[in-house]
XYZ file of C-alpha atoms in Angstrom:
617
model
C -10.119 1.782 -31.433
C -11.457 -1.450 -29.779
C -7.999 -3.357 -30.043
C -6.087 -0.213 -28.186
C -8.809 -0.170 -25.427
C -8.316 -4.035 -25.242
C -4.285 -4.134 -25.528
C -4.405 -1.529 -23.063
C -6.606 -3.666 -20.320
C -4.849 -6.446 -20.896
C -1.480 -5.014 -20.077
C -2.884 -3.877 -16.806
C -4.445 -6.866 -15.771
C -1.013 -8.499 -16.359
C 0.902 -5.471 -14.682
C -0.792 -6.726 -11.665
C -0.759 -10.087 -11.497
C 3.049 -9.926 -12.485
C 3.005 -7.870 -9.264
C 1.126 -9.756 -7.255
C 2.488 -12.946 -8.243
C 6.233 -11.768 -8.057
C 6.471 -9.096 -6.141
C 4.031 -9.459 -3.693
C 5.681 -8.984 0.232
C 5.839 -12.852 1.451
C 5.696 -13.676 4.994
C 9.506 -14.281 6.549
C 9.341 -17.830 7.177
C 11.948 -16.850 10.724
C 13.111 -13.756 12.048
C 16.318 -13.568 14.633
C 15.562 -14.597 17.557
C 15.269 -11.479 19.941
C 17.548 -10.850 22.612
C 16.821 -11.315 26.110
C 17.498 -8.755 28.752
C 19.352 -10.018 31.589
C 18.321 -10.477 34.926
C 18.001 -7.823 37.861
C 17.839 -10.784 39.764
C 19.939 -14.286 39.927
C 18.011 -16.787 38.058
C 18.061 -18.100 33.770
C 15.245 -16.069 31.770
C 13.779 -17.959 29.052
C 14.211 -16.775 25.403
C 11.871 -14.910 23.175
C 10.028 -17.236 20.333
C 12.172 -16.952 17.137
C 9.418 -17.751 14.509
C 6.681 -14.907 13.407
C 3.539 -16.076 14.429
C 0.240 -15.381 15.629
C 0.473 -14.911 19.534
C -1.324 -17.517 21.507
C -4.429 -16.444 23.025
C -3.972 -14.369 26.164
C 0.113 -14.149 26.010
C -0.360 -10.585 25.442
C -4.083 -8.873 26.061
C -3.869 -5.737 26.890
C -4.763 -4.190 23.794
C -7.678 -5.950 23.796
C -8.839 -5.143 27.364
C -11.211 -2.893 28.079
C -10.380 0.083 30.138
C -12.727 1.278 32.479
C -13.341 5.172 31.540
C -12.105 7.081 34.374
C -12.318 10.583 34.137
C -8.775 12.132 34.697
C -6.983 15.429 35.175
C -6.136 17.259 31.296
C -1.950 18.107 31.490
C -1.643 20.457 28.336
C 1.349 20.862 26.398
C 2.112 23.217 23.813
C 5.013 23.200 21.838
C 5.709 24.930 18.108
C 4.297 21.814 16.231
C 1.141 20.343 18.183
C -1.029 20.419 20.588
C -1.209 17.332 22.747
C -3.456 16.594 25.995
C -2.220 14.190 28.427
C -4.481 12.703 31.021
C -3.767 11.503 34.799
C -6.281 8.541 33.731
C -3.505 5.678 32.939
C -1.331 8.818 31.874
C -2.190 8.582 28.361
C -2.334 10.750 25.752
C -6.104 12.106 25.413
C -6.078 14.139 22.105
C -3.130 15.359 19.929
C -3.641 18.360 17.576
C -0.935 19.015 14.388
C -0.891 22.903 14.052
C 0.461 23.098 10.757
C -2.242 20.578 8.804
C -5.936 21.559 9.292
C -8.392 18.899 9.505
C -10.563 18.085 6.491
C -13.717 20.422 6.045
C -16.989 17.950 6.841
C -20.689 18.831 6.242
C -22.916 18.207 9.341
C -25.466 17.055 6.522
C -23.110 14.547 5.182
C -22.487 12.996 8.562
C -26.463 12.393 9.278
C -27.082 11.189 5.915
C -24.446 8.551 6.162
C -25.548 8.316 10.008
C -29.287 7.360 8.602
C -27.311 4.988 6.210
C -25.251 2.913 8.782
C -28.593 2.483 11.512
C -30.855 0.832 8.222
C -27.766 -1.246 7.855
C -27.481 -2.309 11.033
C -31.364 -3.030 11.546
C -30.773 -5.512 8.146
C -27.021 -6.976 9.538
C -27.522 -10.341 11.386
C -23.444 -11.265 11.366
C -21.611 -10.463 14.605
C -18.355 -9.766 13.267
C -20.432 -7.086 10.654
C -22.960 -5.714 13.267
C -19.930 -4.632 15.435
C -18.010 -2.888 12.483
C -21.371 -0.959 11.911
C -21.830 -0.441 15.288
C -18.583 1.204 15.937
C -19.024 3.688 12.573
C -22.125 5.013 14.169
C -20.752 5.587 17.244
C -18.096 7.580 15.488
C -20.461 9.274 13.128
C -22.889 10.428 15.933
C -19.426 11.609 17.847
C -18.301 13.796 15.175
C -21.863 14.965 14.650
C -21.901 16.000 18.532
C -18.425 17.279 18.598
C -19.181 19.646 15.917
C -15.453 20.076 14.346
C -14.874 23.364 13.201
C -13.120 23.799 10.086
C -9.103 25.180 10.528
C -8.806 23.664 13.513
C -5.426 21.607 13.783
C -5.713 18.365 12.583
C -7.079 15.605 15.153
C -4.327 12.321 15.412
C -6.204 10.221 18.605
C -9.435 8.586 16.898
C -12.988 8.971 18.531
C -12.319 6.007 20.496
C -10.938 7.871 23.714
C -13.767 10.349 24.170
C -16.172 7.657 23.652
C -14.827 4.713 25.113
C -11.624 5.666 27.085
C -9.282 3.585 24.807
C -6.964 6.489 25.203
C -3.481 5.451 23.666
C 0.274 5.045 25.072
C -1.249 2.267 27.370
C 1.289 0.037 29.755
C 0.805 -3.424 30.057
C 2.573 -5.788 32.622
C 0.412 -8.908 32.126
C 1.659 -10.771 35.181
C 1.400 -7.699 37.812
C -1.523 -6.603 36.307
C -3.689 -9.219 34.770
C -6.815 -6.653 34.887
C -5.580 -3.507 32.838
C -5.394 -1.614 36.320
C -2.298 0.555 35.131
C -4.032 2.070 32.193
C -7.392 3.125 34.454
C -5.567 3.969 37.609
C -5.445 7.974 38.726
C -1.657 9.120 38.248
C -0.107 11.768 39.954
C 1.773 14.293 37.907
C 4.666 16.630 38.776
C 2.732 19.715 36.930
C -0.363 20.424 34.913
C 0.902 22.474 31.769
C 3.769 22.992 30.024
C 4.438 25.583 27.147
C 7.716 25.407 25.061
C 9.052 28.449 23.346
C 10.418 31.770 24.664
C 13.355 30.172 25.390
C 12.491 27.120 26.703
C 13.277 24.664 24.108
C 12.892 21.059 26.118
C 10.783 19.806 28.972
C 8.888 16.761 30.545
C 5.988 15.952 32.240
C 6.098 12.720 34.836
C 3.452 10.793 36.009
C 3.537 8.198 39.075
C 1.491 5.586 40.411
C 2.086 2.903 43.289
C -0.410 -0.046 43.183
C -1.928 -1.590 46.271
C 1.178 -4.142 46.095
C 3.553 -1.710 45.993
C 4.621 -1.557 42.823
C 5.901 1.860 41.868
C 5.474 3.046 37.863
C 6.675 6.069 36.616
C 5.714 6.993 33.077
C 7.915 10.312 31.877
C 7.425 12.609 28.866
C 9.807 14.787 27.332
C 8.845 17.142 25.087
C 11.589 19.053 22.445
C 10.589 22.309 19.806
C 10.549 21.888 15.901
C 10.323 18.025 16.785
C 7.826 15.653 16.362
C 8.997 13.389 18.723
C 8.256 12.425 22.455
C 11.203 10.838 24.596
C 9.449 8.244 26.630
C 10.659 6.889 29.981
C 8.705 4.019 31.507
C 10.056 2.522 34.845
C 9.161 -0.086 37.810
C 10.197 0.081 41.285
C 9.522 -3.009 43.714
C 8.519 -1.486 46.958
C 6.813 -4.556 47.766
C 8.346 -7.279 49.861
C 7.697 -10.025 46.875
C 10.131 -10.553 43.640
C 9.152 -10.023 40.913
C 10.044 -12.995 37.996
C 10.244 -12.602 34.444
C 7.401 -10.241 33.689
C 6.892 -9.417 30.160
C 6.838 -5.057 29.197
C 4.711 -3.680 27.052
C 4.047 -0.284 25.294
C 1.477 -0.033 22.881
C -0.382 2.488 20.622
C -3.967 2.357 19.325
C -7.018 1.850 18.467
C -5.330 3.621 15.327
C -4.558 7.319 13.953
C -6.650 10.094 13.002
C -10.115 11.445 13.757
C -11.824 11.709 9.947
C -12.089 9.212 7.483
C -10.840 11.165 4.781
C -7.437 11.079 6.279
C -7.589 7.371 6.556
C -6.157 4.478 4.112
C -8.074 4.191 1.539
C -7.464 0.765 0.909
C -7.171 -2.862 2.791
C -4.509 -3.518 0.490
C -2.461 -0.720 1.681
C -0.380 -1.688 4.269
C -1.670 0.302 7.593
C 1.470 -1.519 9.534
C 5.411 -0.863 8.786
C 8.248 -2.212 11.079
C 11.869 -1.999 10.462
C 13.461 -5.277 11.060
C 17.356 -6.429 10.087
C 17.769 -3.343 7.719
C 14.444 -3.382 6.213
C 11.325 -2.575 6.278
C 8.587 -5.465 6.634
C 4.741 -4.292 6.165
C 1.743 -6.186 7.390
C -1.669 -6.270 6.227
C -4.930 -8.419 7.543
C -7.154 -10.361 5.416
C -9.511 -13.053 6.368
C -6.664 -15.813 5.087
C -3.246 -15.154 5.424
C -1.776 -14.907 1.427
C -4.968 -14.215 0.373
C -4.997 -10.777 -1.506
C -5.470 -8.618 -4.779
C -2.396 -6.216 -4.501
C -0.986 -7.424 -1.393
C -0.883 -10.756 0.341
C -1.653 -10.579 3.425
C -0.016 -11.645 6.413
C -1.743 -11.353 9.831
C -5.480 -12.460 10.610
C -7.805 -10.033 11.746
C -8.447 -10.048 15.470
C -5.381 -12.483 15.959
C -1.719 -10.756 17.081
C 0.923 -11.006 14.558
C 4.890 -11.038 16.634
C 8.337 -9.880 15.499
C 10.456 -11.110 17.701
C 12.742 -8.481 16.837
C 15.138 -6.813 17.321
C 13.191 -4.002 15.699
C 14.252 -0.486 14.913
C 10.524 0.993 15.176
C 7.198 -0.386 14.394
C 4.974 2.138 13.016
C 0.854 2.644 12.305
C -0.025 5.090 9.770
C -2.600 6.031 7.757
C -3.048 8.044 4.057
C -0.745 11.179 5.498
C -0.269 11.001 9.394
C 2.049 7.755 11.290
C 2.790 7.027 14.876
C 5.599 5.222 15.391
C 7.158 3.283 18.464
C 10.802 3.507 18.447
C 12.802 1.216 21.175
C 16.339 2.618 22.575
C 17.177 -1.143 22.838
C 16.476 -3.985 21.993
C 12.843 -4.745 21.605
C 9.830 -6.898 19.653
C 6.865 -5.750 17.826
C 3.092 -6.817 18.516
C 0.579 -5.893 15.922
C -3.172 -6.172 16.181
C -5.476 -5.468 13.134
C -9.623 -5.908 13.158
C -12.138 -5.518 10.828
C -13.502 -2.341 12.409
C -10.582 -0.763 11.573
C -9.407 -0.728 15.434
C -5.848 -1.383 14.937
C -2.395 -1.509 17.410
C 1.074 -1.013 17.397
C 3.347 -2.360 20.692
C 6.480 -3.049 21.704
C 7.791 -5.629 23.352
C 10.897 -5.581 25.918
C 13.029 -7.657 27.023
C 11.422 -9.989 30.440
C 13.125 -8.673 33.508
C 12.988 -10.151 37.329
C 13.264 -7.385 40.337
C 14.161 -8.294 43.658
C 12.784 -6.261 46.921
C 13.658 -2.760 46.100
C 15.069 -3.157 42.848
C 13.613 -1.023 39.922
C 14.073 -1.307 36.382
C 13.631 1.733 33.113
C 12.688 1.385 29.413
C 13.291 4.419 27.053
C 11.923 4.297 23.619
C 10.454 7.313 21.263
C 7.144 8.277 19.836
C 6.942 9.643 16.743
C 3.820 11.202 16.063
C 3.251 13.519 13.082
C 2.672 13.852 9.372
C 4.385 11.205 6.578
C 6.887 14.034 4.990
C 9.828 12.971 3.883
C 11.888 15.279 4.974
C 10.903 15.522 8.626
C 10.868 11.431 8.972
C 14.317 11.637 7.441
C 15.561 14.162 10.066
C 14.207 12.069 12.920
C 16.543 9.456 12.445
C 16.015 5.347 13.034
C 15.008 5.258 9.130
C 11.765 6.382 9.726
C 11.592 7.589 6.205
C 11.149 4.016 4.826
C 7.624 4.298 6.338
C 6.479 5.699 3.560
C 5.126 3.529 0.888
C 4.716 4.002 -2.942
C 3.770 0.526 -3.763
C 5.106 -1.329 -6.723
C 5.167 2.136 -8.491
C 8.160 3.594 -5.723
C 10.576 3.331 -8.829
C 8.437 6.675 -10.326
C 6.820 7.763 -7.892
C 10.074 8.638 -5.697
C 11.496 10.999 -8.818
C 7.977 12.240 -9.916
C 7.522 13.141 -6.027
C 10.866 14.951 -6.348
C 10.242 16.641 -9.059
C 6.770 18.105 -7.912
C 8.534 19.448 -4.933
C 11.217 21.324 -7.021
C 8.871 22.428 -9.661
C 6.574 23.582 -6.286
C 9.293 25.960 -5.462
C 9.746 27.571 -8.675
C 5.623 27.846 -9.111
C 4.467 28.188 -5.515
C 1.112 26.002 -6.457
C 1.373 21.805 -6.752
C -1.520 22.534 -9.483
C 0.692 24.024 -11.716
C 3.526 22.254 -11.042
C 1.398 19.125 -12.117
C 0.459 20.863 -15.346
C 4.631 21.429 -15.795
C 4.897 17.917 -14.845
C 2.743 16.445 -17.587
C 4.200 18.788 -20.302
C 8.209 17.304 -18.850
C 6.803 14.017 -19.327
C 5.316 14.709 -22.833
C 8.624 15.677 -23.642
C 10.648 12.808 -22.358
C 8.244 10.410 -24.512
C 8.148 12.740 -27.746
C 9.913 10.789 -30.311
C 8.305 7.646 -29.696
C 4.986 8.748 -29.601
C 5.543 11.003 -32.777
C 7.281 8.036 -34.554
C 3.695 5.861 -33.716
C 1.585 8.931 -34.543
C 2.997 9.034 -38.048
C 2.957 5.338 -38.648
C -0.558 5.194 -37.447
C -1.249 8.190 -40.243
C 0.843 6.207 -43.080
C -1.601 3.242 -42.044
C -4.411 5.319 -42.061
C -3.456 6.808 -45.752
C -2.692 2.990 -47.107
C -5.701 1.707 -45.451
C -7.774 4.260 -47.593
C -5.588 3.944 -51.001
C -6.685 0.222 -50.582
C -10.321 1.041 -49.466
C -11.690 0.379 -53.009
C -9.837 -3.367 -53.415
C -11.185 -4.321 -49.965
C -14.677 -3.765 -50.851
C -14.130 -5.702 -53.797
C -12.812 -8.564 -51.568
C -15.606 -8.545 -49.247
C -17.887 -8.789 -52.460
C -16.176 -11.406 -54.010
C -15.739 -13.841 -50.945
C -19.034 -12.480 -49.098
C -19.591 -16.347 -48.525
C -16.097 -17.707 -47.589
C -14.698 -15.933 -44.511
C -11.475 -17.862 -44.784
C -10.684 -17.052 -48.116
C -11.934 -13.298 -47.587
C -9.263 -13.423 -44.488
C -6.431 -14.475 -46.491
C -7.177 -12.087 -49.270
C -7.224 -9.262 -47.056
C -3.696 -10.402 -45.575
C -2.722 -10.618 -49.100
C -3.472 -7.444 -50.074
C -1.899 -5.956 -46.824
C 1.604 -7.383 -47.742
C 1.375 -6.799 -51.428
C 0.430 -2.543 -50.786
C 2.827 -2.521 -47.295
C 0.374 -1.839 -45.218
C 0.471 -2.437 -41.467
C -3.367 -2.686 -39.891
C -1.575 -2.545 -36.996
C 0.204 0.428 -36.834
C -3.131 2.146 -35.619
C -3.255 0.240 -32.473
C 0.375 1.026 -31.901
C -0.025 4.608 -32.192
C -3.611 4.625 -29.843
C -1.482 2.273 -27.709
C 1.907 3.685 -26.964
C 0.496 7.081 -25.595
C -1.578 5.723 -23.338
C 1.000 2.879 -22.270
C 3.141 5.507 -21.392
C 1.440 7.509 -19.557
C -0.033 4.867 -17.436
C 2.889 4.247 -14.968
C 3.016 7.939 -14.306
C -0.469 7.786 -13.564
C -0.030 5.077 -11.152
C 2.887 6.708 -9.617
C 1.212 10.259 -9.045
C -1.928 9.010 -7.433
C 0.670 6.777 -5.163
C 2.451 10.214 -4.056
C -1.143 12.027 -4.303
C -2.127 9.964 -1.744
C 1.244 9.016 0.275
C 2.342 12.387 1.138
C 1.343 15.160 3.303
C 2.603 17.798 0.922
C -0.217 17.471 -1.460
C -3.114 16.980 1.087
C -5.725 19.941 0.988
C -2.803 21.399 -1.337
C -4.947 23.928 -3.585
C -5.111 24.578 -7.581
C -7.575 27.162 -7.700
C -9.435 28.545 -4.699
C -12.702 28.125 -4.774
C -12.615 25.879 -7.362
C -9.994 22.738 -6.431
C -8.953 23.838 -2.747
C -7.498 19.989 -2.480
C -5.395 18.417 -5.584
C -5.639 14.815 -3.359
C -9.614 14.672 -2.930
C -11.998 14.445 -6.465
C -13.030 17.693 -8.689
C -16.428 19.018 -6.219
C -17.742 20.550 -9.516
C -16.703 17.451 -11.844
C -15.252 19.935 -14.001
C -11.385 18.551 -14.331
C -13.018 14.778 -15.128
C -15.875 16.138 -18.308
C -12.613 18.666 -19.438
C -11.091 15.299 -19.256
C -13.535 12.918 -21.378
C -13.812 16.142 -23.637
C -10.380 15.864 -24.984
C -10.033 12.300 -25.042
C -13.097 12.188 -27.312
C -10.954 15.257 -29.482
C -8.208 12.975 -29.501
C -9.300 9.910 -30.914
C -10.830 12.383 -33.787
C -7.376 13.939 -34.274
C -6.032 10.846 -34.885
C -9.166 8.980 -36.978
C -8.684 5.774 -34.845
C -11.420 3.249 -35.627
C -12.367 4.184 -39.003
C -9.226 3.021 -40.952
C -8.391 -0.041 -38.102
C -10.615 -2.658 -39.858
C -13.611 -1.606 -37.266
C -16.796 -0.999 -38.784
C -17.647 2.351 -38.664
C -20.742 2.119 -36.585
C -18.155 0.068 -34.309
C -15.740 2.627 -34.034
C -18.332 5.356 -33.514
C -19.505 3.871 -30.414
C -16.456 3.135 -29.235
C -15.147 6.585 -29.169
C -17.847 7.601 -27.187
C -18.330 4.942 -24.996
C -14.183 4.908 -24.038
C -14.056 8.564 -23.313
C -17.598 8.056 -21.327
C -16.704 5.173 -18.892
C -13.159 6.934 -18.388
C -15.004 10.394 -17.073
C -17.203 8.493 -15.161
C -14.258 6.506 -13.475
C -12.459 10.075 -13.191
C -15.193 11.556 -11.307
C -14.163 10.008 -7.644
C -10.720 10.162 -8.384
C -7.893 13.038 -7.135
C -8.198 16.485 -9.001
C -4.491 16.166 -9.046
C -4.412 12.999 -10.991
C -7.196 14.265 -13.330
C -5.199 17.122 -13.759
C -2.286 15.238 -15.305
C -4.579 13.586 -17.698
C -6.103 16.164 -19.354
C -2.990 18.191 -20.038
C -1.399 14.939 -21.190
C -4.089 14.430 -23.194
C -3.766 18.192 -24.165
C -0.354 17.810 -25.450
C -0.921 14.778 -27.054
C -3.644 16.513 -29.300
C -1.084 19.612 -29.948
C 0.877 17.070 -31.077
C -1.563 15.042 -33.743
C -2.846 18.723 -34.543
C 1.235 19.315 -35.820
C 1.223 15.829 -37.877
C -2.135 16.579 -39.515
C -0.763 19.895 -40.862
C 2.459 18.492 -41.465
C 0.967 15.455 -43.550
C -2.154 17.603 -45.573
C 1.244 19.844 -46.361
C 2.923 16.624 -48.386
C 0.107 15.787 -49.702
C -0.363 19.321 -51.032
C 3.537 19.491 -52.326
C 2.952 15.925 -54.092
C -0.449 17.111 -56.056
């Protein structure tokens, strides 16, 4: 039993340094330079910086300014899919509601108690960087505590940070016009103050001006479309002033990140929050404290520090476990990134400088793309949105496994039972290996016991010579054709196989929308994605893996000791249901009918070996 659970880790553990050594993302050592945009205005523009890099300090602030919270006008539209609130402060986007995906059910009690949790460790925290990270989850606990979410409403995508701070997202920034974040605190004026598609109005827009106190005239424009996800975008300048304007640098960014709840965020720093598609592929970004420093992934930007591609970029995109905002240019364009320890993160893009003369205006079009991580729907919006999506090292199963859930869905109507169908496809795929090392493992179990009485008499003869007992015992194995081995390969090759499956499901458990809050049994598992409430699915579990391991005797005839191999099939099965207990229902799922299978199976060889031995006697 011991060498299985040990052959077993090991493989793991070199699964992912393999990974992480090999296939880790490296950092582009240069990206194409990006393309300038030229001139309103006579006069040479300087090109774009062709290397990725952090940005120099100040080059590009705004999405670290703070914005002064001015309490706007609400501009409501409605359309089939969401919900979204604009506001006539900076003419931003103040909340944004998915009707199709409900957001997660949270206990009032559960926010306070973690509430009490955060304020004892902020009176202990003396570290600035840590203090403010604490600081900003109790803002955001006592927020949702006040707000009072009720359960069914449509999911939330703009975090707390607007209703408490202002950091409303879609901000402009023009760093040389406006070296004070004026445009994204300013009062707009807008051309209406709701808008409702449907009823045979299938497209419209919303447009929101302001003219500074130089005379510089920006008009930020919305279009809206049914059954799509996303917003056409129109940003433009017009010099009314009497001054030109020179090379001013453009950008449009998104943040301080995506989603309301926690339980719709990334679960992981070493899942990739950023994604940007960049000379036909995708390139995703992580921070870290050192740049290459990482378990799964390396990262590649600094927290608090920007990270630039030049460009020219198809989209750069923010997501988190289910829900992504993306930023795609209609030209050419660079991405900014910004990630932080408190989880406040950014997404911008970058035009093109421009110069205007006296009178001279200037437009930039792009899309946003705000809405779940489906497949389907990213794949229909065009730009390769799709690619945002990300399996991990495990995309090479996960991408069929996710496939096949979705067809077996159809058939069943209920991703609980298409898991179930799932496990028993892939017990069939890897049937006549594993019944191959199931009946080795009994022929070694049946020779180990024929030779039972000449080991003891081994042990008793060389009680005082290890060495000599060790070679005597190899001896003996070769002269009666028996493999000790053969018991670690059957324990082994069930679980080895299994394992990438496992890895692949919880990718696509936790990578698409399809599954969230997706229910088995109401009232029982009303979410396949979150963990078992009742721990039920994780004990059923550790129940059958102890069955197991009696099914197929492992330990007793391996060369363990017996008291050895008694603890150890308790203590595996144990440790296992304890890890199981925080992990998805879904995933647990898969394991215990695998493991259900697999004991159907050892039940068959059992009968089909005591029937030999019955025919030979």
């Amino acid at each position: 039993m011991e060498k299985r659970v040990f052959i077993f880790i090991a493989i793991s553990l070199s699964i992912l340094f393999a990974y992480n050594k090999y296939f880790a993302p490296k950092i582009p050592e240069k990206l194409p330079e990006q393309i300038s945009r030229p001139a309103v205005t006579s006069g040479t523009l300087k090109p774009e910086p062709s290397s990725l890099k952090a940005a120099p300090e100040g080059v590009l602030a705004e999405p670290e300014q703070k914005v002064e919270k001015i309490e706007g006008k609400d501009v409501v539209v409605e359309t089939d899919l969401y919900r979204i609130v604009l506001t006539t402060s900076g003419a931003r986007i103040k909340s944004f509601r998915l009707k199709k995906y409900k957001e997660a059910k949270v206990k009032k009690e559960v926010l306070e108690k973690n509430l009490a949790r955060i304020e004892a460790s902020l009176r202990r925290e003396q570290k600035p960087g840590e203090r403010k990270k604490l600081t900003r989850e109790r803002d955001r606990l006592q927020y949702l505590i006040k707000r009072k979410p009720v359960p069914g409403e449509g999911v939330e995508l703009v975090p707390f940070d607007g209703d408490f701070y202002g950091h409303y997202p879609l901000t402009l920034s023009l760093p040389a016009l406006d070296k004070k974040g004026r445009l994204n605190a300013a009062l707009y004026g807008v051309n209406r103050e709701s808008l409702k598609l449907g009823e045979g109005r299938d497209t419209g827009s919303i447009e929101f001006r302001y003219l500074t106190p130089e005379g510089i005239e920006i008009i930020k424009k919305l279009r809206f479309s049914l059954g799509s996800y996303l917003i056409g975008v129109e940003i433009s300048v017009r010099n009314n002033s009497s001054r030109a304007i020179n090379e001013e640098n453009f950008l449009v960014s998104y943040g301080p990140g995506i989603g309301l709840l926690k339980k719709t965020q990334v679960r992981s720093r070493q899942v990739s929050p950023f994604a940007t598609w960049v000379n036909g592929k995708v390139l995703r970004d992580i921070a870290g404290r050192e740049i290459g420093k990482g378990f799964i992934k390396k990262t590649t930007m600094k927290w608090g520090q920007f990270l630039i591609h030049p460009g020219p970029v198809g989209w750069t995109a923010l997501r988190n476990a289910y829900f992504v905002v993306a930023l795609i240019p209609k030209e050419t364009a660079g991405a900014q990134l910004l990630d932080n320890e408190d989880e406040t993160r950014k997404i911008a893009l970058k035009m093109p400088p421009f110069s205007l003369a006296p009178g001279q205006d200037i437009s930039e079009k792009l899309s946003l793309y705000l809405g779940p991580q489906d497949m389907a729907v990213l794949r229909k919006s065009g730009s390769h949105l799709e690619a945002i999506i990300d399996f991990g090292f495990w995309s090479w199963i996960a991408k069929p496994i996710y496939a096949l859930l979705k067809i077996f869905d159809k058939w069943l109507g209920n991703y609980g039972l298409s898991i179930i169908l799932l496990s028993f496809v892939i017990k069939l795929v890897f049937y006549p290996f594993t019944h191959k090392s199931f009946e080795a493992m009994k022929n070694m179990q049946e020779g180990m016991k024929a030779i039972q009485p000449e080991m003891e008499a081994l042990k008793e003869k060389h009680k005082d010579n290890p060495q000599k007992l060790n070679k005597a015992t190899m001896a003996l194995y070769k002269k009666r054709g028996v493999n000790p081995l053969g018991g670690c390969k059957g324990g082994c090759l069930p679980m080895l196989f299994q394992t990438p499956v496992f890895f692949a499901l919880y990718a696509v458990l936790y990578n698409t929308i399809e599954l969230r809050q997706a229910p088995f049994i109401h009232g029982w598992i009303n979410d396949l994605s979150a963990p078992d409430p009742y721990f039920i699915l994780p004990v059923l579990m550790g129940g059958t893996m102890y069955l197991q391991q009696k099914l197929t005797g492992m330990g007793g005839s391996g060369g363990a000791q017996p008291d050895q191999a008694k603890m150890m099939s308790i203590m595996m099965p144990a440790v296992l249901t304890f890890i199981f207990f925080r992990l998805p229902a879904g995933v647990v799922l898969y394991w215990l009918c695998f493991n259900v299978f697999t004991s159907l199976q050892q039940l068959l060889i059992k009968k089909k070996s005591e029937a030999k031995a019955k025919a030979k006697a």
